[in-house]
Coordinates of C-alpha atoms in Angstrom, one line a residue:
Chain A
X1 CA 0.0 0.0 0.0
X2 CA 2.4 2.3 1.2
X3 CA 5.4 2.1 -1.3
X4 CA 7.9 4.7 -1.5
X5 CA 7.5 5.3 -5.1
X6 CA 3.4 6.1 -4.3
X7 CA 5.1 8.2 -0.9
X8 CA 7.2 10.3 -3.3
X9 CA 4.4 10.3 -5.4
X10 CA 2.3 12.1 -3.0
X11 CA 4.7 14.2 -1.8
X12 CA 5.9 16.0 -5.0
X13 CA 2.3 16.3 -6.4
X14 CA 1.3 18.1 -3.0
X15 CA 4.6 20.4 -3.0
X16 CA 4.2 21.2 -7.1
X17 CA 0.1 21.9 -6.2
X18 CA 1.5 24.3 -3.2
X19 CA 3.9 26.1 -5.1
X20 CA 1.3 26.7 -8.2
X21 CA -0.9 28.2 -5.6
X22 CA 1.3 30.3 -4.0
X23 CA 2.4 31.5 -7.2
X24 CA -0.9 32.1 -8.2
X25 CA -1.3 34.0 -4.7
X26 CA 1.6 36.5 -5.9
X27 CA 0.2 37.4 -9.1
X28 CA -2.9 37.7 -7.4
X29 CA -1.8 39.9 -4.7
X30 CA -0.2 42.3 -7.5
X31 CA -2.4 42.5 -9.7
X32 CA -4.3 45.6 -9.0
X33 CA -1.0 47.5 -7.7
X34 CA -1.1 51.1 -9.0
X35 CA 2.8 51.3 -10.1
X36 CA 2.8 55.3 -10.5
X37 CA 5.2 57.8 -9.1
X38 CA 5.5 61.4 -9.6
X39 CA 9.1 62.1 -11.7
X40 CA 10.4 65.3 -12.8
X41 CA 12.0 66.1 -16.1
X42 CA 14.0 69.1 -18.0
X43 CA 16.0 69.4 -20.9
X44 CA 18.6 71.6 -22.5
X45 CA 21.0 71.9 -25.8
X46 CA 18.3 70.9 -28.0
X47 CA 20.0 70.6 -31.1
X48 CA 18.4 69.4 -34.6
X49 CA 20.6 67.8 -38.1
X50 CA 19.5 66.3 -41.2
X51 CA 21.5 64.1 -42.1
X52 CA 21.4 60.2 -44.1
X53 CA 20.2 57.5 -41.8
X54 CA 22.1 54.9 -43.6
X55 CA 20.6 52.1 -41.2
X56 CA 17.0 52.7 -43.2
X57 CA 17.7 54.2 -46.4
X58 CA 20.2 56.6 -47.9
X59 CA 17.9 59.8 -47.3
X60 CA 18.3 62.4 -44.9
X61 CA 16.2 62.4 -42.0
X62 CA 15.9 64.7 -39.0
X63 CA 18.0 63.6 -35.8
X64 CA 17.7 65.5 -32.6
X65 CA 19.8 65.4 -29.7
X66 CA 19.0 67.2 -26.2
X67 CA 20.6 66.3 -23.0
X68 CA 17.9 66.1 -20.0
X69 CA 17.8 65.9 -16.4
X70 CA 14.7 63.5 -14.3
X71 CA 14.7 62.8 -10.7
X72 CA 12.2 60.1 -9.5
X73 CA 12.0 57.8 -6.6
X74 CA 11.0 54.0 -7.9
X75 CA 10.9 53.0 -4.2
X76 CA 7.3 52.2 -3.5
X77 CA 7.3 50.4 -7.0
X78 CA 9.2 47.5 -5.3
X79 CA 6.9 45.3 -3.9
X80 CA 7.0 41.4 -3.2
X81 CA 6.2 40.6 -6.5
X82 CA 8.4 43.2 -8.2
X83 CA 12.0 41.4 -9.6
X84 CA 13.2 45.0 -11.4
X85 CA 12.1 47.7 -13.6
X86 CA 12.9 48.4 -17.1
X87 CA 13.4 52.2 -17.1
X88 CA 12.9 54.7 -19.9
X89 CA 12.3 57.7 -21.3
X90 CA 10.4 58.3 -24.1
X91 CA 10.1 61.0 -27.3
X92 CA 6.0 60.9 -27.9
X93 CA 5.3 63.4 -30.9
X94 CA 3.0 63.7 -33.7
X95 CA 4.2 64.6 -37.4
X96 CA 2.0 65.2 -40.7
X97 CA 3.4 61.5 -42.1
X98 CA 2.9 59.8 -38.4
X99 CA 0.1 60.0 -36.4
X100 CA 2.1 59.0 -33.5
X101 CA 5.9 58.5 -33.0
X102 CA 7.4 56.8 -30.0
X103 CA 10.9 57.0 -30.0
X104 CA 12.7 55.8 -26.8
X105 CA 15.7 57.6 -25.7
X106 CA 17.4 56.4 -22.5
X107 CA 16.7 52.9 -20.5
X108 CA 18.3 51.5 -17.4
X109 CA 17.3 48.4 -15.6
X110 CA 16.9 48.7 -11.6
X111 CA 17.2 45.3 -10.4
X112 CA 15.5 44.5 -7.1
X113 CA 18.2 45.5 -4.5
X114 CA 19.9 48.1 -6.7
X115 CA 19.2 51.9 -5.7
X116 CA 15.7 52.8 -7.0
X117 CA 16.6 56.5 -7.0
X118 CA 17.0 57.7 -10.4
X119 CA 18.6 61.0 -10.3
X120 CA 20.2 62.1 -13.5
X121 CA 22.3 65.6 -14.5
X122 CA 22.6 66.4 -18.0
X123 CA 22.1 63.3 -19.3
X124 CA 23.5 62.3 -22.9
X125 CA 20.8 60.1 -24.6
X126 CA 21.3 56.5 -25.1
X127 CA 19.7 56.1 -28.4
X128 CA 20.1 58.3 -31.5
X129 CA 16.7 60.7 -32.0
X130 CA 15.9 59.8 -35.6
X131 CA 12.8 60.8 -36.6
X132 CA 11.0 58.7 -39.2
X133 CA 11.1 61.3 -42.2
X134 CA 11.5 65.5 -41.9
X135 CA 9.2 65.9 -39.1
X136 CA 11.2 67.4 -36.1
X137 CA 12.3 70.7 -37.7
X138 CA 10.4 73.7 -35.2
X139 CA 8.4 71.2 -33.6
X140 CA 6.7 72.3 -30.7
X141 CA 5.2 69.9 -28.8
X142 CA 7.5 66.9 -28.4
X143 CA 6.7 65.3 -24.9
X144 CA 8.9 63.3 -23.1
X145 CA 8.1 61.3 -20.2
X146 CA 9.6 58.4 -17.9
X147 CA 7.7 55.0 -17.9
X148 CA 8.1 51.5 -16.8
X149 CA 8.2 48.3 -17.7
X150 CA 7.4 45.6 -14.1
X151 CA 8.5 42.6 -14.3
X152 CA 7.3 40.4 -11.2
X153 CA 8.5 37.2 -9.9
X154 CA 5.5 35.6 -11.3
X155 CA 2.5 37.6 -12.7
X156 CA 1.7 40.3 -15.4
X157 CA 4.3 42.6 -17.4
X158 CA 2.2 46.0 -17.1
X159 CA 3.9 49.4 -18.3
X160 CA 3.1 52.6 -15.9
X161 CA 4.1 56.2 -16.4
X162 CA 5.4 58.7 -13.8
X163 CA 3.2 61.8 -13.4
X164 CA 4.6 64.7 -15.3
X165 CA 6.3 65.1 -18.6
X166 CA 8.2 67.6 -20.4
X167 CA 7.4 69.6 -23.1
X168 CA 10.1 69.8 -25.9
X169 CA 10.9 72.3 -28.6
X170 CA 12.7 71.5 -31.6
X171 CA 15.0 74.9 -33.7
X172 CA 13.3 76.0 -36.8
X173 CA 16.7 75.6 -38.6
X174 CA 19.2 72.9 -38.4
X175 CA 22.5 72.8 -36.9
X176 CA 25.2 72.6 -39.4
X177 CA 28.5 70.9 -39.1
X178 CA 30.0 67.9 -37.6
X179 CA 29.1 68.4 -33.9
X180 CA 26.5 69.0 -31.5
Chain B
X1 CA 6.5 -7.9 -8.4
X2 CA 5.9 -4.8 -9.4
X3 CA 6.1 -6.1 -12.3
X4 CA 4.5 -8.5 -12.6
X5 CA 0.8 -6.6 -11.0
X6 CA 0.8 -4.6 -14.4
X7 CA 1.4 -7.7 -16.6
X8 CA -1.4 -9.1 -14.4
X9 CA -3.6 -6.1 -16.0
X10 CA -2.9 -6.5 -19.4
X11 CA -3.8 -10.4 -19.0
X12 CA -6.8 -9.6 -16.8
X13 CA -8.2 -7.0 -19.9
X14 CA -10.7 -8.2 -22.4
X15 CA -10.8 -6.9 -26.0
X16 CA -13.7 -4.1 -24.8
X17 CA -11.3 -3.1 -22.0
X18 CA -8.7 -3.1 -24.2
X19 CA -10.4 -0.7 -26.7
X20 CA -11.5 1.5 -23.4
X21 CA -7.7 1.7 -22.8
X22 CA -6.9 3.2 -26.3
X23 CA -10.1 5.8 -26.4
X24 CA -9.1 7.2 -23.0
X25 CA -5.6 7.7 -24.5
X26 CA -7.3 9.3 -27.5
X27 CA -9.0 11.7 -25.2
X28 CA -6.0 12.7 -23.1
X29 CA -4.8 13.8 -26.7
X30 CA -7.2 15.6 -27.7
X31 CA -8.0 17.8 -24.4
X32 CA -4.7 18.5 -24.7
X33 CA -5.0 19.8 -28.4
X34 CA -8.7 21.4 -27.4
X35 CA -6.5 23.4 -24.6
X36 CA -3.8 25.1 -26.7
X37 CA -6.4 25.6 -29.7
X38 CA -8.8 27.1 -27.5
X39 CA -6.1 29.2 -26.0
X40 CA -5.0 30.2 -29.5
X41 CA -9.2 31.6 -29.9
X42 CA -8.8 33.3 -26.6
X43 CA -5.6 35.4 -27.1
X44 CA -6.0 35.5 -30.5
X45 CA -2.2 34.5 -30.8
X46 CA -0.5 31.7 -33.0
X47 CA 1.6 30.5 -29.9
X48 CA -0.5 31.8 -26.7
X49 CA 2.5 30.3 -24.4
X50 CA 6.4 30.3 -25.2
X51 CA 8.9 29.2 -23.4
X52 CA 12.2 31.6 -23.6
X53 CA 15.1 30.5 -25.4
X54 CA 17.8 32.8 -25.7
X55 CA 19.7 35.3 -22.8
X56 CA 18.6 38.5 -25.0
X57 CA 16.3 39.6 -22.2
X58 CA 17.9 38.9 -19.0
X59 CA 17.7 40.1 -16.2
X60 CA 14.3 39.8 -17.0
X61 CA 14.0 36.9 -18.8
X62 CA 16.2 33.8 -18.6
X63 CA 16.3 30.6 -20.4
X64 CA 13.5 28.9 -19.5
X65 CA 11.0 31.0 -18.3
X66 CA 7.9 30.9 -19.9
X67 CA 5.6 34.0 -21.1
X68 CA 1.6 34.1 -22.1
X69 CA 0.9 35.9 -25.3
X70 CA -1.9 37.6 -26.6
X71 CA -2.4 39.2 -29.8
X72 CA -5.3 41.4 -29.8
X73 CA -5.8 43.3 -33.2
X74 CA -6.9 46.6 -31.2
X75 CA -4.3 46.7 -29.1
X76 CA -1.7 49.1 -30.4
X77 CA 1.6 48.5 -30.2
X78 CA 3.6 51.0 -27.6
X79 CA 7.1 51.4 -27.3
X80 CA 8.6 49.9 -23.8
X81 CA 6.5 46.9 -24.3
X82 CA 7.6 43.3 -25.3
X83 CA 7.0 41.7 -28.4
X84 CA 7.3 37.9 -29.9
X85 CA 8.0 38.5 -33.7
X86 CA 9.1 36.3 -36.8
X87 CA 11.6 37.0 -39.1
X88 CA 11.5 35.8 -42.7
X89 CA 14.6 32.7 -42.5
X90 CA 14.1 32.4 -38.8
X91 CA 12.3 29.4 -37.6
X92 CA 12.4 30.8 -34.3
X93 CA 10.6 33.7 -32.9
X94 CA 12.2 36.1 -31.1
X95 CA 11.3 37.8 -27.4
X96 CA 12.3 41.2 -28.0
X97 CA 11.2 45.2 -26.3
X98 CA 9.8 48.0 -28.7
X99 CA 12.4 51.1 -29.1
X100 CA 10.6 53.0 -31.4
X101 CA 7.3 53.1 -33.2
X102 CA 5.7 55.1 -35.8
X103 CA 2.1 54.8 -36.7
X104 CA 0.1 56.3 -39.6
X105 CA -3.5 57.9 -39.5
X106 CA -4.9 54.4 -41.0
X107 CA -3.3 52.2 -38.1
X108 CA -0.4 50.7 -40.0
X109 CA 2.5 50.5 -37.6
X110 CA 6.2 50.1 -38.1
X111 CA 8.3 49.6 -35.1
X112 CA 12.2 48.0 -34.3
X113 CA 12.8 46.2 -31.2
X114 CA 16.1 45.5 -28.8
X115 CA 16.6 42.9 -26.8
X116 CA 17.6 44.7 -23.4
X117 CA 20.7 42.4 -22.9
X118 CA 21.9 43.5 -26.3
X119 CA 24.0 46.3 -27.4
X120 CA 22.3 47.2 -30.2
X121 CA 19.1 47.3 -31.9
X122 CA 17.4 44.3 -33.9
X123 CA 18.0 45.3 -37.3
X124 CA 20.9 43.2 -37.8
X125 CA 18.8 40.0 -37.0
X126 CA 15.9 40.9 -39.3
X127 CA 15.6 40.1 -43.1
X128 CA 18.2 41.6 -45.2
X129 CA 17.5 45.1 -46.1
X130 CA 14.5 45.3 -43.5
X131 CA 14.3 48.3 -41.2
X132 CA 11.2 47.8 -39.2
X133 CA 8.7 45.1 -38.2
X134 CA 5.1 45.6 -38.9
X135 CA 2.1 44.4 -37.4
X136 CA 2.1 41.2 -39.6
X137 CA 5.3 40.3 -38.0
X138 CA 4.1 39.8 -34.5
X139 CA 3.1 36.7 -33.1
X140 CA 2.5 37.7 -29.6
X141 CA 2.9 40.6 -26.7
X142 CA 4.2 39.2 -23.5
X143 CA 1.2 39.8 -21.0
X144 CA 2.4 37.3 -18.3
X145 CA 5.4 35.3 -17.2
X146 CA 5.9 32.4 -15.2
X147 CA 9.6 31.8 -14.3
X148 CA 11.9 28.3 -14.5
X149 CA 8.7 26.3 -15.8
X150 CA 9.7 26.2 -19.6
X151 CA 13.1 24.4 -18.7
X152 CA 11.1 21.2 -19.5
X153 CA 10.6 21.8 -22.9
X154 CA 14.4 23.3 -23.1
X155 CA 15.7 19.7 -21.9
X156 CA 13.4 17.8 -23.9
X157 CA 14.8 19.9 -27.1
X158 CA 18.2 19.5 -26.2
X159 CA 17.9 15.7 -25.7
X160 CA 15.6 14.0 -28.3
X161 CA 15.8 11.0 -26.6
X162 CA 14.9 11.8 -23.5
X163 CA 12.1 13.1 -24.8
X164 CA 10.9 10.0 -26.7
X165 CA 11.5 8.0 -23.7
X166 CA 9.3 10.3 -21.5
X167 CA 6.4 10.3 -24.3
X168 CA 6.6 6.9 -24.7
X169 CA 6.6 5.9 -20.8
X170 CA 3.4 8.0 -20.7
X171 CA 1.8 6.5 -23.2
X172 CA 2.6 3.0 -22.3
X173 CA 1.3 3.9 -18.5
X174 CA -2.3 5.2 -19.4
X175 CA -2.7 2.7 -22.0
X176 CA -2.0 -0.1 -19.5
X177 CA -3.3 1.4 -16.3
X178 CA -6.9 0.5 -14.8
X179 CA -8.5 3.2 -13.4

Protein backbone atom coordinates (compact mmCIF):
# COMPACT_ATOMS: atom_id res chain seq x y z
CA UNK A 1 0.00 0.00 0.00
CA UNK A 2 2.39 2.29 1.23
CA UNK A 3 5.41 2.11 -1.27
CA UNK A 4 7.93 4.74 -1.53
CA UNK A 5 7.46 5.30 -5.08
CA UNK A 6 3.39 6.05 -4.35
CA UNK A 7 5.08 8.21 -0.91
CA UNK A 8 7.19 10.33 -3.33
CA UNK A 9 4.39 10.34 -5.36
CA UNK A 10 2.26 12.06 -3.03
CA UNK A 11 4.74 14.18 -1.76
CA UNK A 12 5.94 16.04 -4.96
CA UNK A 13 2.29 16.34 -6.41
CA UNK A 14 1.34 18.07 -3.04
CA UNK A 15 4.60 20.43 -2.98
CA UNK A 16 4.18 21.25 -7.06
CA UNK A 17 0.10 21.92 -6.20
CA UNK A 18 1.48 24.35 -3.22
CA UNK A 19 3.88 26.14 -5.08
CA UNK A 20 1.30 26.65 -8.18
CA UNK A 21 -0.90 28.19 -5.56
CA UNK A 22 1.27 30.32 -3.98
CA UNK A 23 2.38 31.45 -7.16
CA UNK A 24 -0.94 32.06 -8.19
CA UNK A 25 -1.28 34.01 -4.66
CA UNK A 26 1.61 36.48 -5.87
CA UNK A 27 0.22 37.44 -9.06
CA UNK A 28 -2.87 37.74 -7.39
CA UNK A 29 -1.75 39.88 -4.66
CA UNK A 30 -0.16 42.34 -7.51
CA UNK A 31 -2.41 42.49 -9.72
CA UNK A 32 -4.34 45.63 -8.95
CA UNK A 33 -0.97 47.50 -7.65
CA UNK A 34 -1.09 51.12 -8.95
CA UNK A 35 2.85 51.26 -10.07
CA UNK A 36 2.81 55.33 -10.52
CA UNK A 37 5.20 57.80 -9.11
CA UNK A 38 5.49 61.38 -9.62
CA UNK A 39 9.08 62.13 -11.74
CA UNK A 40 10.39 65.28 -12.81
CA UNK A 41 12.04 66.05 -16.12
CA UNK A 42 13.98 69.06 -17.99
CA UNK A 43 15.97 69.40 -20.89
CA UNK A 44 18.56 71.58 -22.53
CA UNK A 45 21.01 71.85 -25.76
CA UNK A 46 18.27 70.89 -27.96
CA UNK A 47 20.00 70.56 -31.13
CA UNK A 48 18.44 69.39 -34.55
CA UNK A 49 20.58 67.85 -38.10
CA UNK A 50 19.47 66.30 -41.21
CA UNK A 51 21.49 64.12 -42.05
CA UNK A 52 21.36 60.23 -44.15
CA UNK A 53 20.17 57.48 -41.81
CA UNK A 54 22.15 54.87 -43.56
CA UNK A 55 20.58 52.08 -41.17
CA UNK A 56 17.00 52.73 -43.21
CA UNK A 57 17.70 54.21 -46.39
CA UNK A 58 20.19 56.64 -47.91
CA UNK A 59 17.92 59.76 -47.28
CA UNK A 60 18.33 62.39 -44.95
CA UNK A 61 16.25 62.39 -42.02
CA UNK A 62 15.92 64.65 -39.04
CA UNK A 63 18.05 63.58 -35.84
CA UNK A 64 17.67 65.51 -32.65
CA UNK A 65 19.77 65.37 -29.67
CA UNK A 66 19.03 67.24 -26.23
CA UNK A 67 20.60 66.32 -22.95
CA UNK A 68 17.93 66.09 -19.98
CA UNK A 69 17.84 65.93 -16.42
CA UNK A 70 14.73 63.49 -14.33
CA UNK A 71 14.68 62.75 -10.73
CA UNK A 72 12.17 60.14 -9.48
CA UNK A 73 11.99 57.75 -6.56
CA UNK A 74 11.00 53.96 -7.87
CA UNK A 75 10.93 52.97 -4.19
CA UNK A 76 7.31 52.18 -3.48
CA UNK A 77 7.31 50.42 -6.98
CA UNK A 78 9.15 47.53 -5.33
CA UNK A 79 6.87 45.28 -3.88
CA UNK A 80 7.05 41.36 -3.24
CA UNK A 81 6.23 40.55 -6.53
CA UNK A 82 8.44 43.15 -8.23
CA UNK A 83 11.95 41.42 -9.63
CA UNK A 84 13.23 44.95 -11.39
CA UNK A 85 12.05 47.67 -13.61
CA UNK A 86 12.89 48.39 -17.06
CA UNK A 87 13.38 52.24 -17.05
CA UNK A 88 12.89 54.69 -19.92
CA UNK A 89 12.32 57.65 -21.30
CA UNK A 90 10.41 58.26 -24.13
CA UNK A 91 10.06 60.97 -27.26
CA UNK A 92 5.96 60.89 -27.87
CA UNK A 93 5.31 63.38 -30.88
CA UNK A 94 3.03 63.70 -33.67
CA UNK A 95 4.19 64.61 -37.43
CA UNK A 96 1.96 65.17 -40.68
CA UNK A 97 3.40 61.51 -42.11
CA UNK A 98 2.93 59.82 -38.44
CA UNK A 99 0.08 60.04 -36.40
CA UNK A 100 2.07 59.00 -33.51
CA UNK A 101 5.87 58.46 -32.97
CA UNK A 102 7.40 56.80 -30.03
CA UNK A 103 10.87 56.99 -29.99
CA UNK A 104 12.73 55.80 -26.78
CA UNK A 105 15.71 57.57 -25.66
CA UNK A 106 17.38 56.39 -22.50
CA UNK A 107 16.68 52.92 -20.54
CA UNK A 108 18.31 51.47 -17.42
CA UNK A 109 17.29 48.42 -15.60
CA UNK A 110 16.89 48.66 -11.60
CA UNK A 111 17.19 45.31 -10.44
CA UNK A 112 15.50 44.47 -7.07
CA UNK A 113 18.23 45.45 -4.47
CA UNK A 114 19.88 48.09 -6.69
CA UNK A 115 19.15 51.92 -5.70
CA UNK A 116 15.68 52.78 -7.03
CA UNK A 117 16.63 56.53 -7.00
CA UNK A 118 17.04 57.69 -10.42
CA UNK A 119 18.56 61.02 -10.26
CA UNK A 120 20.19 62.08 -13.48
CA UNK A 121 22.33 65.62 -14.47
CA UNK A 122 22.61 66.43 -17.96
CA UNK A 123 22.13 63.34 -19.32
CA UNK A 124 23.49 62.35 -22.90
CA UNK A 125 20.84 60.10 -24.56
CA UNK A 126 21.29 56.51 -25.15
CA UNK A 127 19.72 56.12 -28.42
CA UNK A 128 20.15 58.26 -31.48
CA UNK A 129 16.70 60.69 -32.04
CA UNK A 130 15.85 59.77 -35.58
CA UNK A 131 12.78 60.80 -36.64
CA UNK A 132 10.97 58.72 -39.21
CA UNK A 133 11.05 61.28 -42.23
CA UNK A 134 11.53 65.52 -41.85
CA UNK A 135 9.19 65.94 -39.15
CA UNK A 136 11.23 67.39 -36.05
CA UNK A 137 12.32 70.68 -37.69
CA UNK A 138 10.37 73.67 -35.18
CA UNK A 139 8.39 71.21 -33.62
CA UNK A 140 6.71 72.28 -30.69
CA UNK A 141 5.17 69.89 -28.84
CA UNK A 142 7.50 66.89 -28.42
CA UNK A 143 6.72 65.34 -24.89
CA UNK A 144 8.89 63.29 -23.05
CA UNK A 145 8.10 61.34 -20.15
CA UNK A 146 9.65 58.45 -17.93
CA UNK A 147 7.69 55.02 -17.94
CA UNK A 148 8.11 51.47 -16.84
CA UNK A 149 8.16 48.31 -17.71
CA UNK A 150 7.37 45.55 -14.15
CA UNK A 151 8.54 42.58 -14.29
CA UNK A 152 7.29 40.36 -11.24
CA UNK A 153 8.52 37.16 -9.88
CA UNK A 154 5.54 35.59 -11.33
CA UNK A 155 2.54 37.61 -12.75
CA UNK A 156 1.66 40.25 -15.40
CA UNK A 157 4.26 42.63 -17.40
CA UNK A 158 2.19 45.98 -17.14
CA UNK A 159 3.95 49.36 -18.34
CA UNK A 160 3.06 52.59 -15.95
CA UNK A 161 4.13 56.20 -16.36
CA UNK A 162 5.36 58.71 -13.77
CA UNK A 163 3.21 61.75 -13.36
CA UNK A 164 4.59 64.66 -15.30
CA UNK A 165 6.31 65.13 -18.64
CA UNK A 166 8.23 67.62 -20.41
CA UNK A 167 7.41 69.62 -23.10
CA UNK A 168 10.11 69.79 -25.86
CA UNK A 169 10.93 72.31 -28.61
CA UNK A 170 12.67 71.46 -31.61
CA UNK A 171 14.97 74.94 -33.68
CA UNK A 172 13.34 76.03 -36.77
CA UNK A 173 16.73 75.57 -38.62
CA UNK A 174 19.18 72.90 -38.40
CA UNK A 175 22.48 72.76 -36.92
CA UNK A 176 25.20 72.60 -39.39
CA UNK A 177 28.52 70.95 -39.06
CA UNK A 178 30.03 67.90 -37.59
CA UNK A 179 29.12 68.35 -33.88
CA UNK A 180 26.55 68.97 -31.48
CA UNK B 1 6.47 -7.93 -8.40
CA UNK B 2 5.92 -4.81 -9.44
CA UNK B 3 6.15 -6.10 -12.32
CA UNK B 4 4.50 -8.49 -12.63
CA UNK B 5 0.77 -6.56 -10.98
CA UNK B 6 0.78 -4.55 -14.44
CA UNK B 7 1.42 -7.74 -16.64
CA UNK B 8 -1.41 -9.13 -14.38
CA UNK B 9 -3.55 -6.05 -16.00
CA UNK B 10 -2.86 -6.53 -19.38
CA UNK B 11 -3.82 -10.45 -18.95
CA UNK B 12 -6.80 -9.63 -16.76
CA UNK B 13 -8.19 -6.97 -19.88
CA UNK B 14 -10.72 -8.18 -22.39
CA UNK B 15 -10.78 -6.93 -26.04
CA UNK B 16 -13.68 -4.05 -24.83
CA UNK B 17 -11.26 -3.14 -21.95
CA UNK B 18 -8.71 -3.09 -24.20
CA UNK B 19 -10.43 -0.74 -26.70
CA UNK B 20 -11.54 1.46 -23.42
CA UNK B 21 -7.70 1.70 -22.84
CA UNK B 22 -6.91 3.20 -26.28
CA UNK B 23 -10.05 5.75 -26.42
CA UNK B 24 -9.12 7.24 -22.98
CA UNK B 25 -5.59 7.68 -24.45
CA UNK B 26 -7.26 9.29 -27.46
CA UNK B 27 -8.99 11.67 -25.19
CA UNK B 28 -6.02 12.75 -23.13
CA UNK B 29 -4.75 13.84 -26.71
CA UNK B 30 -7.24 15.63 -27.68
CA UNK B 31 -7.99 17.79 -24.40
CA UNK B 32 -4.68 18.51 -24.72
CA UNK B 33 -4.96 19.84 -28.39
CA UNK B 34 -8.67 21.41 -27.41
CA UNK B 35 -6.49 23.40 -24.59
CA UNK B 36 -3.81 25.05 -26.68
CA UNK B 37 -6.45 25.65 -29.66
CA UNK B 38 -8.81 27.11 -27.46
CA UNK B 39 -6.15 29.16 -25.99
CA UNK B 40 -5.04 30.16 -29.48
CA UNK B 41 -9.18 31.61 -29.93
CA UNK B 42 -8.81 33.35 -26.57
CA UNK B 43 -5.65 35.39 -27.08
CA UNK B 44 -6.00 35.47 -30.47
CA UNK B 45 -2.20 34.47 -30.77
CA UNK B 46 -0.50 31.68 -33.00
CA UNK B 47 1.60 30.52 -29.90
CA UNK B 48 -0.46 31.81 -26.71
CA UNK B 49 2.50 30.28 -24.38
CA UNK B 50 6.40 30.34 -25.24
CA UNK B 51 8.85 29.25 -23.40
CA UNK B 52 12.17 31.58 -23.65
CA UNK B 53 15.09 30.54 -25.45
CA UNK B 54 17.80 32.79 -25.65
CA UNK B 55 19.67 35.27 -22.80
CA UNK B 56 18.57 38.48 -24.97
CA UNK B 57 16.33 39.65 -22.21
CA UNK B 58 17.94 38.91 -19.00
CA UNK B 59 17.74 40.11 -16.19
CA UNK B 60 14.26 39.78 -16.98
CA UNK B 61 13.99 36.91 -18.78
CA UNK B 62 16.18 33.83 -18.55
CA UNK B 63 16.27 30.55 -20.38
CA UNK B 64 13.53 28.87 -19.51
CA UNK B 65 10.95 30.97 -18.30
CA UNK B 66 7.86 30.91 -19.92
CA UNK B 67 5.65 33.99 -21.08
CA UNK B 68 1.63 34.06 -22.12
CA UNK B 69 0.89 35.95 -25.30
CA UNK B 70 -1.90 37.59 -26.57
CA UNK B 71 -2.36 39.23 -29.85
CA UNK B 72 -5.30 41.36 -29.75
CA UNK B 73 -5.80 43.31 -33.22
CA UNK B 74 -6.86 46.57 -31.23
CA UNK B 75 -4.27 46.72 -29.10
CA UNK B 76 -1.71 49.11 -30.43
CA UNK B 77 1.62 48.53 -30.22
CA UNK B 78 3.64 51.02 -27.63
CA UNK B 79 7.06 51.37 -27.27
CA UNK B 80 8.65 49.89 -23.76
CA UNK B 81 6.49 46.86 -24.26
CA UNK B 82 7.64 43.31 -25.27
CA UNK B 83 7.01 41.68 -28.39
CA UNK B 84 7.28 37.90 -29.89
CA UNK B 85 8.02 38.48 -33.68
CA UNK B 86 9.07 36.29 -36.76
CA UNK B 87 11.63 37.01 -39.15
CA UNK B 88 11.55 35.79 -42.66
CA UNK B 89 14.63 32.71 -42.54
CA UNK B 90 14.14 32.39 -38.77
CA UNK B 91 12.33 29.44 -37.58
CA UNK B 92 12.44 30.78 -34.29
CA UNK B 93 10.56 33.69 -32.92
CA UNK B 94 12.21 36.14 -31.13
CA UNK B 95 11.34 37.80 -27.43
CA UNK B 96 12.32 41.20 -27.98
CA UNK B 97 11.18 45.19 -26.28
CA UNK B 98 9.80 48.01 -28.73
CA UNK B 99 12.37 51.12 -29.11
CA UNK B 100 10.56 53.02 -31.44
CA UNK B 101 7.26 53.10 -33.18
CA UNK B 102 5.73 55.10 -35.77
CA UNK B 103 2.05 54.76 -36.74
CA UNK B 104 0.15 56.35 -39.61
CA UNK B 105 -3.48 57.92 -39.54
CA UNK B 106 -4.91 54.41 -40.97
CA UNK B 107 -3.30 52.20 -38.13
CA UNK B 108 -0.38 50.65 -40.02
CA UNK B 109 2.55 50.55 -37.65
CA UNK B 110 6.22 50.05 -38.12
CA UNK B 111 8.29 49.58 -35.10
CA UNK B 112 12.21 47.99 -34.28
CA UNK B 113 12.82 46.21 -31.20
CA UNK B 114 16.12 45.50 -28.80
CA UNK B 115 16.61 42.86 -26.80
CA UNK B 116 17.64 44.65 -23.39
CA UNK B 117 20.69 42.42 -22.89
CA UNK B 118 21.90 43.54 -26.33
CA UNK B 119 24.05 46.29 -27.40
CA UNK B 120 22.32 47.24 -30.20
CA UNK B 121 19.06 47.34 -31.89
CA UNK B 122 17.41 44.31 -33.88
CA UNK B 123 18.04 45.31 -37.25
CA UNK B 124 20.90 43.15 -37.78
CA UNK B 125 18.77 40.03 -37.02
CA UNK B 126 15.89 40.92 -39.26
CA UNK B 127 15.64 40.06 -43.14
CA UNK B 128 18.15 41.62 -45.15
CA UNK B 129 17.47 45.09 -46.09
CA UNK B 130 14.52 45.30 -43.50
CA UNK B 131 14.33 48.33 -41.25
CA UNK B 132 11.22 47.83 -39.24
CA UNK B 133 8.68 45.15 -38.22
CA UNK B 134 5.13 45.64 -38.90
CA UNK B 135 2.11 44.39 -37.39
CA UNK B 136 2.05 41.22 -39.61
CA UNK B 137 5.28 40.26 -37.99
CA UNK B 138 4.14 39.85 -34.52
CA UNK B 139 3.12 36.73 -33.11
CA UNK B 140 2.52 37.68 -29.65
CA UNK B 141 2.87 40.57 -26.67
CA UNK B 142 4.23 39.21 -23.55
CA UNK B 143 1.20 39.79 -21.02
CA UNK B 144 2.42 37.29 -18.31
CA UNK B 145 5.36 35.33 -17.15
CA UNK B 146 5.86 32.41 -15.17
CA UNK B 147 9.59 31.80 -14.32
CA UNK B 148 11.86 28.25 -14.50
CA UNK B 149 8.71 26.33 -15.78
CA UNK B 150 9.71 26.24 -19.56
CA UNK B 151 13.11 24.40 -18.66
CA UNK B 152 11.09 21.16 -19.53
CA UNK B 153 10.59 21.80 -22.86
CA UNK B 154 14.36 23.30 -23.07
CA UNK B 155 15.73 19.65 -21.87
CA UNK B 156 13.41 17.84 -23.93
CA UNK B 157 14.78 19.86 -27.15
CA UNK B 158 18.16 19.49 -26.15
CA UNK B 159 17.90 15.70 -25.65
CA UNK B 160 15.56 13.99 -28.34
CA UNK B 161 15.83 10.98 -26.57
CA UNK B 162 14.88 11.78 -23.52
CA UNK B 163 12.08 13.09 -24.81
CA UNK B 164 10.89 9.97 -26.66
CA UNK B 165 11.55 7.97 -23.65
CA UNK B 166 9.33 10.34 -21.46
CA UNK B 167 6.36 10.26 -24.30
CA UNK B 168 6.64 6.89 -24.68
CA UNK B 169 6.56 5.92 -20.79
CA UNK B 170 3.44 8.02 -20.66
CA UNK B 171 1.84 6.53 -23.24
CA UNK B 172 2.58 3.03 -22.25
CA UNK B 173 1.25 3.90 -18.52
CA UNK B 174 -2.32 5.18 -19.39
CA UNK B 175 -2.70 2.67 -22.00
CA UNK B 176 -2.05 -0.11 -19.54
CA UNK B 177 -3.31 1.37 -16.29
CA UNK B 178 -6.95 0.53 -14.80
CA UNK B 179 -8.50 3.17 -13.37
Amino acid sequence: MHTFLSRVNAVSAFSLSTLAALTFLCFASTFLVNYTAPVTINAANVVLKNVPEYAVSREKHDLGALRFDTTADLTPLFNWNTKQLFVYLTAEYETPSNKINQVVLWDKIIRRGDSSMVQLKNQHLEYYFWDDGNGLLGHRNVSLYLSWNIIPIAGTLPLWSGTGSYKLSFPSEYTQGRSF
Amino acid sequence: MFQMDFLDDIRRMNCRQIFYQFLNFAMIVSSALMIWKGLMVVTGSESPIVVVLSGSMEPAFHRGDLLFLTNYEQEPIRAGEIVVFKVEGRDIPIVHRVMKVHEKEDGAVKFLTKGDNNNVDDRGLYANGQAWLNRKDVVGRARGYVPFIGIVTIIMNDYPKFKYAVLAGLGVFVLIHRE
